[in-house]
Short mmCIF file of C-alpha atoms in Angstrom, two decimals:
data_model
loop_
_atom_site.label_atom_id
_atom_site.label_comp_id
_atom_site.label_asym_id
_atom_site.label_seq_id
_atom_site.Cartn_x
_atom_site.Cartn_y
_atom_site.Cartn_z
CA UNK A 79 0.00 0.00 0.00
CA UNK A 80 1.46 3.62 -1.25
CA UNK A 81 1.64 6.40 1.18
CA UNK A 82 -1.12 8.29 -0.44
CA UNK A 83 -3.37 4.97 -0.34
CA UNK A 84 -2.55 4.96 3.44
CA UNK A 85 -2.90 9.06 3.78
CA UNK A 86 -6.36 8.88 1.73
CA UNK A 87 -7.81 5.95 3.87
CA UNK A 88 -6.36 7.52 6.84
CA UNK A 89 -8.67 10.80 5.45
CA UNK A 90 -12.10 8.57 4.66
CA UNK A 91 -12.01 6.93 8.19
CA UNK A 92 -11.43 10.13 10.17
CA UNK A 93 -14.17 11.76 8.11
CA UNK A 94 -16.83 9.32 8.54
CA UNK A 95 -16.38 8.87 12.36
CA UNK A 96 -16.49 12.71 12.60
CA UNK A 97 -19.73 12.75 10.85
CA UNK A 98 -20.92 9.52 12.72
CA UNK A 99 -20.58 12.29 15.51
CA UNK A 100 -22.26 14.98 14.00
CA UNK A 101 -19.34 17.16 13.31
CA UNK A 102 -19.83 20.65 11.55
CA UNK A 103 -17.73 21.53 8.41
CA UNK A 104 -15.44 18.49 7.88
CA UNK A 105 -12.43 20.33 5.48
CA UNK A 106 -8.93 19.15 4.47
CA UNK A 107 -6.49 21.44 4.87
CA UNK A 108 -3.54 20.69 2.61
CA UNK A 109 -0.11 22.04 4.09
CA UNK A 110 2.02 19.49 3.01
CA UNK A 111 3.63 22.52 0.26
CA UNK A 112 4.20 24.75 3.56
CA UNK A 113 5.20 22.26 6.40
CA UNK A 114 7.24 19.58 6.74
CA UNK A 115 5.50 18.01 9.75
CA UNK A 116 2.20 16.71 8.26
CA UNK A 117 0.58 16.59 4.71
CA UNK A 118 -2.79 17.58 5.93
CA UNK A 119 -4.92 18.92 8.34
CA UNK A 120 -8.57 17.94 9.05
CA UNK A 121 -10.32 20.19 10.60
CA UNK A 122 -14.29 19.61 12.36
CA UNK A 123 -15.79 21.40 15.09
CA UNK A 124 -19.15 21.05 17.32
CA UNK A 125 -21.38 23.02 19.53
CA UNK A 126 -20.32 22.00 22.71
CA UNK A 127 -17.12 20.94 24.55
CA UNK A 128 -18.95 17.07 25.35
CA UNK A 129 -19.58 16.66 21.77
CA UNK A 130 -15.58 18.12 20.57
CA UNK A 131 -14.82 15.34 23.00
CA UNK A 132 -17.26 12.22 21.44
CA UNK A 133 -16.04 13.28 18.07
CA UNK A 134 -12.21 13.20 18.88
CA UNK A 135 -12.78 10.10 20.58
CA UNK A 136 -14.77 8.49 17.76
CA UNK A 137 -11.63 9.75 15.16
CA UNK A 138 -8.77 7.55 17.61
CA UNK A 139 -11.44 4.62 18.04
CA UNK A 140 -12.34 4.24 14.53
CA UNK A 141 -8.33 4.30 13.39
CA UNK A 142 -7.21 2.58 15.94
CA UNK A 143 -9.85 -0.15 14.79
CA UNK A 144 -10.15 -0.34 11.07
CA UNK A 145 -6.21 1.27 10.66
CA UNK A 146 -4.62 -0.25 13.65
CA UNK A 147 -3.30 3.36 14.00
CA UNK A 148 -2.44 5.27 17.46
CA UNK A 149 -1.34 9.02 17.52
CA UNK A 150 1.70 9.56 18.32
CA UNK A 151 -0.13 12.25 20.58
CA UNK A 152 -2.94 13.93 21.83
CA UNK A 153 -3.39 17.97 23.37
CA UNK A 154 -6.67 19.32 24.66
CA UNK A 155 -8.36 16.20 26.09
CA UNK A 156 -8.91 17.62 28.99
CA UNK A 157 -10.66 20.97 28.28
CA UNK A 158 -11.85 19.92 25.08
CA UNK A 159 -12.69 23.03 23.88
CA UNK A 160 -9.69 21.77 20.66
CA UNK A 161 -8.85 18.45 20.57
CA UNK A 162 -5.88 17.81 18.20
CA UNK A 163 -5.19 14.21 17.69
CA UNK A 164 -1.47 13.86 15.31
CA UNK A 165 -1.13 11.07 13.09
CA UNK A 166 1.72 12.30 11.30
CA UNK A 167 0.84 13.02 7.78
CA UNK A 168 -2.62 14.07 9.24
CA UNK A 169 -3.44 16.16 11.93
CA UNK A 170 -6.98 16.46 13.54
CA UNK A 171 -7.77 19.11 14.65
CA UNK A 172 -11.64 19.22 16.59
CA UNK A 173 -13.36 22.54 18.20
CA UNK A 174 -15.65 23.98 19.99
CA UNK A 175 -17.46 26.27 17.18
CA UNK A 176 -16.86 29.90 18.45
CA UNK A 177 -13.06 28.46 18.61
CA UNK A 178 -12.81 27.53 15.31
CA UNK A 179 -14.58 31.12 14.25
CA UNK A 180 -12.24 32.96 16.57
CA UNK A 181 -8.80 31.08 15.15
CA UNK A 182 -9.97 30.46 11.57
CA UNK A 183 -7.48 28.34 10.17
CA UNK A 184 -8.62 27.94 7.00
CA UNK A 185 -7.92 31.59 6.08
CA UNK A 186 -4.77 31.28 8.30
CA UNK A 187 -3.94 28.60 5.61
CA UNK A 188 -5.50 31.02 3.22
CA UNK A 189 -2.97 30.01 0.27
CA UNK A 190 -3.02 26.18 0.20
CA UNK A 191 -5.61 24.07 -0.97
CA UNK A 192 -9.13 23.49 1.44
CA UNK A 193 -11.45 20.87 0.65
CA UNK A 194 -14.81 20.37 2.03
CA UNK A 195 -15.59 16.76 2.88
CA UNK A 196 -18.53 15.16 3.02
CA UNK A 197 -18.06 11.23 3.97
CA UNK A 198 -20.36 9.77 1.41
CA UNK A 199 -18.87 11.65 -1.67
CA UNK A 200 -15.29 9.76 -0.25
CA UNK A 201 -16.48 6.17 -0.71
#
């Protein structure tokens, strides 16, 4: 299996537990031109710090299951107001809504490619 095989499956299974979780706004942030640490960053958010939690958690149980992937770590567990979960080439990153409206990183990332994703049009 290629790296991109692994990176795009990697992609589909954090998407779909996301939206099993009702995420808002699923988008790929691709930063892979700009950064050396990671290729991509997905980026969700929810309503309320319980549900940034149950998403995040969903994302690690559904790798860890169908990808037999860990992170290699974790931040914002805790408060879960942003959860990032790193897996390397991806990052996850999962917010609290007025979070994700106050740091906008998809116009901080303003100059790479952003892609919507919505898990059905993935499969």
């Amino acid at each position: 299996m290629t790296r991109d095989t692994q990176l795009a499956e990697l992609i589909d299974t954090v998407t779909k537990a996301a939206s099993d979780k009702i995420a808002t706004a699923p988008v790929l942030i691709e930063v892979g031109d700009r950064m050396a640490l990671a290729d991509a960053f997905f980026v969700a958010s929810a309503p309320t710090d319980r549900q940034v939690r149950a998403i995040a958690e969903n994302i690690m149980d559904e790798v860890a299951l169908k990808l037999h992937m860990r992170p290699a770590r974790i931040e914002g567990r805790t408060e879960g107001r942003w959860i990032l979960v790193d897996y390397g080439d991806l990052v996850v990153h999962v917010l609290i809504d007025e979070d994700r409206e106050y740091y906008a990183l998809e116009k901080l990332w303003g100059d790479v490619p952003v892609r919507h994703l919505e898990p059905q049009a993935l499969r």
